Coordinates of C-alpha atoms in Angstrom, one line a residue:
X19 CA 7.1 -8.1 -12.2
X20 CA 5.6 -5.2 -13.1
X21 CA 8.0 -2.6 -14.6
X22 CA 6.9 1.5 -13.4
X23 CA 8.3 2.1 -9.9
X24 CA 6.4 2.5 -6.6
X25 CA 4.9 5.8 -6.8
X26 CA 1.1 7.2 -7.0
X27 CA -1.8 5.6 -5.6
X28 CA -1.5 2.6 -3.4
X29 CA -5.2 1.5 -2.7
X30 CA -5.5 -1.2 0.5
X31 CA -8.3 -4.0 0.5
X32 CA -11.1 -4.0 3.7
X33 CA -13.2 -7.2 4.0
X34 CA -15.8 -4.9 5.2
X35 CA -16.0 -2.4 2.6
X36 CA -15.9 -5.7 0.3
X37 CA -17.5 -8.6 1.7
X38 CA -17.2 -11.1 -1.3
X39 CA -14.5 -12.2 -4.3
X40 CA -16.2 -10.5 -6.5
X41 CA -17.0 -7.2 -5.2
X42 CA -13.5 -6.7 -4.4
X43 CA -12.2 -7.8 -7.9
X44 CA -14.8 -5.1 -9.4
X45 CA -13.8 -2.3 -7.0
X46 CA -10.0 -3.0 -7.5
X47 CA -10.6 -3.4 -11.4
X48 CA -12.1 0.3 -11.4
X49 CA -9.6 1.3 -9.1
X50 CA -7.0 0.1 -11.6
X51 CA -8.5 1.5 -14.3
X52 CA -9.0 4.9 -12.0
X53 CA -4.7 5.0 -12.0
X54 CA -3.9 3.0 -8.6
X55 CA -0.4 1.5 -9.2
X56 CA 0.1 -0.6 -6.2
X57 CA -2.4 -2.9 -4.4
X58 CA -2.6 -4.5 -1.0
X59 CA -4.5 -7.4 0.0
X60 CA -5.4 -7.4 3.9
X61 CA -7.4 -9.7 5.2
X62 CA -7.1 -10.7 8.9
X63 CA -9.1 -13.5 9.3
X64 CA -7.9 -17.4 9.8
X65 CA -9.6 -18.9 6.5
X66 CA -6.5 -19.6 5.0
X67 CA -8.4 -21.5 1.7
X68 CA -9.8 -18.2 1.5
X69 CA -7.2 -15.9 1.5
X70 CA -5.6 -17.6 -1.0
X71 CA -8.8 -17.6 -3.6
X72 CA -9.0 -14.0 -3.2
X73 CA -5.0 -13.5 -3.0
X74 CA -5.0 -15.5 -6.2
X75 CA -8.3 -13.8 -8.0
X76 CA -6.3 -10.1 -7.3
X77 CA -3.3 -11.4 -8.5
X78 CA -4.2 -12.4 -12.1
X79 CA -6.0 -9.1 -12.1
X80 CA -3.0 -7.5 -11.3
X81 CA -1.0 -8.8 -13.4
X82 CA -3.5 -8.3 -16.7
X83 CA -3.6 -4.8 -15.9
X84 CA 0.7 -4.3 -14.4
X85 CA -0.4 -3.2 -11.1
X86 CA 2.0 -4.5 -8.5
X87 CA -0.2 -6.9 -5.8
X88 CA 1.4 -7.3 -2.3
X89 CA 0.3 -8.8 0.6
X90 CA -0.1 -7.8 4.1
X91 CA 1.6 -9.4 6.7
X92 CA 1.7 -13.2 5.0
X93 CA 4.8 -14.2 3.6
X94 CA 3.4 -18.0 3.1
X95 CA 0.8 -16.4 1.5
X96 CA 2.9 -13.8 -0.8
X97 CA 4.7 -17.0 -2.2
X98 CA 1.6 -19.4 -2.7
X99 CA -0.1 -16.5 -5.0
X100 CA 3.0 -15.5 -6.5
X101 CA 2.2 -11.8 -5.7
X102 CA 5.1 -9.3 -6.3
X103 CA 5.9 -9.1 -2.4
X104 CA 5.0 -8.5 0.8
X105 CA 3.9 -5.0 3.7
X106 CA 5.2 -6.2 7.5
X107 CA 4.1 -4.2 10.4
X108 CA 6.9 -4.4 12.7
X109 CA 5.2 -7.4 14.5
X110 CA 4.7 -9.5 11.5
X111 CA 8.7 -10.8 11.5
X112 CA 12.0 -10.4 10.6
X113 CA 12.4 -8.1 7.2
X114 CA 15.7 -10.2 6.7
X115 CA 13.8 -13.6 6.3
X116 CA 11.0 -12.2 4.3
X117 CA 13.8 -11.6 1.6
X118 CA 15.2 -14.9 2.0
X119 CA 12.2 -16.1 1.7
X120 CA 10.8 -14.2 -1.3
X121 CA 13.8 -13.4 -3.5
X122 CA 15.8 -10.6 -4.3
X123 CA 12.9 -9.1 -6.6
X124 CA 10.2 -9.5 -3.9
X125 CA 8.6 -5.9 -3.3
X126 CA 8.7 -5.7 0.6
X127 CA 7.1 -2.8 2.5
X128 CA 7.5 -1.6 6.4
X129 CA 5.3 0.4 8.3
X130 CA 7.6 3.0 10.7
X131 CA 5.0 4.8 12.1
X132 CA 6.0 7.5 13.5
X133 CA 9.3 6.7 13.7
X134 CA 11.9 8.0 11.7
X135 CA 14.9 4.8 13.4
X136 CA 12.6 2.3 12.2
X137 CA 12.3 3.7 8.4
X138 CA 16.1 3.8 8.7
X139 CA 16.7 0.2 9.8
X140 CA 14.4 -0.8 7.2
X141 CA 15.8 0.7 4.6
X142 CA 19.5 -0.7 5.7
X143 CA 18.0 -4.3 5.9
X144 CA 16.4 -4.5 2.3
X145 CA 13.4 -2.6 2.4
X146 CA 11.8 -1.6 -1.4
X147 CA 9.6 1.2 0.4
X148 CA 8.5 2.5 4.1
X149 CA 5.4 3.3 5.0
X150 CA 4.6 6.7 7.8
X151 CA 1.1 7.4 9.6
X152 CA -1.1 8.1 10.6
X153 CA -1.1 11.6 9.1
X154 CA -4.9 12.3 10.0
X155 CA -7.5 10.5 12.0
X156 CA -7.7 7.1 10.4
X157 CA -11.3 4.5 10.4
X158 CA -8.9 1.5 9.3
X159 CA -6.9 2.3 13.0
X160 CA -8.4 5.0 15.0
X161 CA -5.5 4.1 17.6
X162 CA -2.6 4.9 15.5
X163 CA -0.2 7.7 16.8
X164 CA -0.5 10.3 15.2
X165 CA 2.4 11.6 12.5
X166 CA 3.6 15.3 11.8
X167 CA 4.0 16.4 8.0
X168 CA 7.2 17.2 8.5
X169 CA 8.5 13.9 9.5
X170 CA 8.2 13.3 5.4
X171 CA 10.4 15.8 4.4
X172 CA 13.3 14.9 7.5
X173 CA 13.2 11.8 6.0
X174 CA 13.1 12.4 2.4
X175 CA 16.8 14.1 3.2
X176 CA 17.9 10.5 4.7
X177 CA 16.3 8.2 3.0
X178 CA 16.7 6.7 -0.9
X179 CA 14.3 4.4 -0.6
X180 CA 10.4 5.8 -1.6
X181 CA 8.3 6.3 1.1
X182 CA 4.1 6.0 1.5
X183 CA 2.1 7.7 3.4
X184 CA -0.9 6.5 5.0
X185 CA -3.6 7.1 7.7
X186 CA -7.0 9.3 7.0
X187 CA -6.0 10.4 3.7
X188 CA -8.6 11.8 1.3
X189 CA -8.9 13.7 -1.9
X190 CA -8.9 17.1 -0.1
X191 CA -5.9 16.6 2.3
X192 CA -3.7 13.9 0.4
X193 CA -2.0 17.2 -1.5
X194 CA -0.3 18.0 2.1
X195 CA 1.6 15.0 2.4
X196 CA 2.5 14.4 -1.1
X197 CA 3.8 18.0 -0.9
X198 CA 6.0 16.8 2.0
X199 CA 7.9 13.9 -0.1
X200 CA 5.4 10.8 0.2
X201 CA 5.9 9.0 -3.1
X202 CA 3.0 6.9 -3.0
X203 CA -0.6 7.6 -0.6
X204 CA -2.5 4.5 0.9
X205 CA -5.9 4.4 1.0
X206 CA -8.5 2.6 1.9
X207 CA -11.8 4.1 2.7
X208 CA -11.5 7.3 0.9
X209 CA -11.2 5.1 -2.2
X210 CA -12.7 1.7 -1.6
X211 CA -16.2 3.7 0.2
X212 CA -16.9 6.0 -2.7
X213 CA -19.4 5.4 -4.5
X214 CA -17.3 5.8 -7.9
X215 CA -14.4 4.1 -7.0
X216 CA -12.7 4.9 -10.2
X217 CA -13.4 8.3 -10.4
X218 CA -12.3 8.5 -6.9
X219 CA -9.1 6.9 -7.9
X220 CA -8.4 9.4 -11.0
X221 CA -8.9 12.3 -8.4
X222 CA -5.8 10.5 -5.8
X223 CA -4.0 9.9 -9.2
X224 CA -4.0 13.6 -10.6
X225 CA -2.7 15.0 -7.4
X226 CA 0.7 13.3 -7.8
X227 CA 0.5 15.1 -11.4
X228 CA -0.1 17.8 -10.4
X229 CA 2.7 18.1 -7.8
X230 CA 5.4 16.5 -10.8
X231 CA 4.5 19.3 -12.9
X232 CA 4.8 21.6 -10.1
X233 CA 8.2 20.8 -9.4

């Protein structure tokens, strides 16, 4: 398990923006090496054999470099990698029975949306984090509802647990939300498009030091 806490840049795979293994093992390697801490595979599609070679591939390559690796969605799929835990939406199944199934050191995520309830049932059922978005207009889900800023700081006042923001997030307006109490941004195109991805990922990654030594 890796051992720094779930905070900084959290950097989301597309199957588009990577359309083989190994493209996606280079662009999360320099995304690594850029200062992403956290890493989720998403892959929707039903080829279950591979899933798992990729899920496997980003694992080890996790692991080399202590950069937690969750999975989106899969719990099955969490356990036959051996990644450090699990993201549900709230359609992907019971939080409860992810734990059970994953153990009491399983990372597991939950999107809340919008909704400031949902963050605070997850949190009472076992959640490690909560995700909120979508703060801007997002290409990953262009039908998401959109979030205000400030539901990051009425939550940060009720909540213990650390909390990610996501949704249309770039370089230029991550600062706002970080500002506002996310612990941890998730991106996805703003890191995984550019055509330095590491670079890209050094940019996410001095924000949050910036705000530390602001505060």
């Amino acid at each position: 398990m890796p051992t720094f806490s779930l905070s900084g840049l959290y950097g989301i795979t597309d199957a588009t923006l990577m359309p083989d293994t190994q493209t996606m093992l280079n662009a999360c390697e320099a995304a690594i090496a850029g200062g992403m801490k956290v890493l989720q595979y998403r892959d929707k599609s039903n080829n279950s054999e591979h899933r798992l070679d990729q899920a496997s591939a980003l694992r080890a390559l996790c692991q080399s470099h202590n950069c937690i690796f969750l999975i989106n969605d899969d719990v099955e799929l969490a356990l036959s990698c051996k990644a450090d835990g699990v993201h549900l939406g709230q359609k992907d199944g019971s939080l409860t029975e992810a734990r059970q199934r994953l153990g009491k050191t399983a990372i597991i995520g939950q999107t809340c949306h919008d909704r400031l309830e949902l963050a605070i049932r997850a949190q009472a059922e076992g959640a490690n984090y909560v995700a909120f978005g979508a703060f801007f207009p997002s290409n990953t889900k262009p039908g998401a509802s959109p979030a205000p800023l400030s539901l990051l700081s009425t939550a940060r006042a009720q909540l213990s647990v650390p909390m990610v923001a996501i949704g249309g997030l770039s370089v230029d307006n991550a600062t706002q939300v970080i500002a506002a109490g996310a612990d941890m941004t998730a991106v996805v195109h703003a890191l995984f498009a550019a055509q330095d991805i590491r670079t890209r990922a050094e940019q996410f990654s001095r924000l949050f030091r910036i705000q530390a030594q602001d505060h």
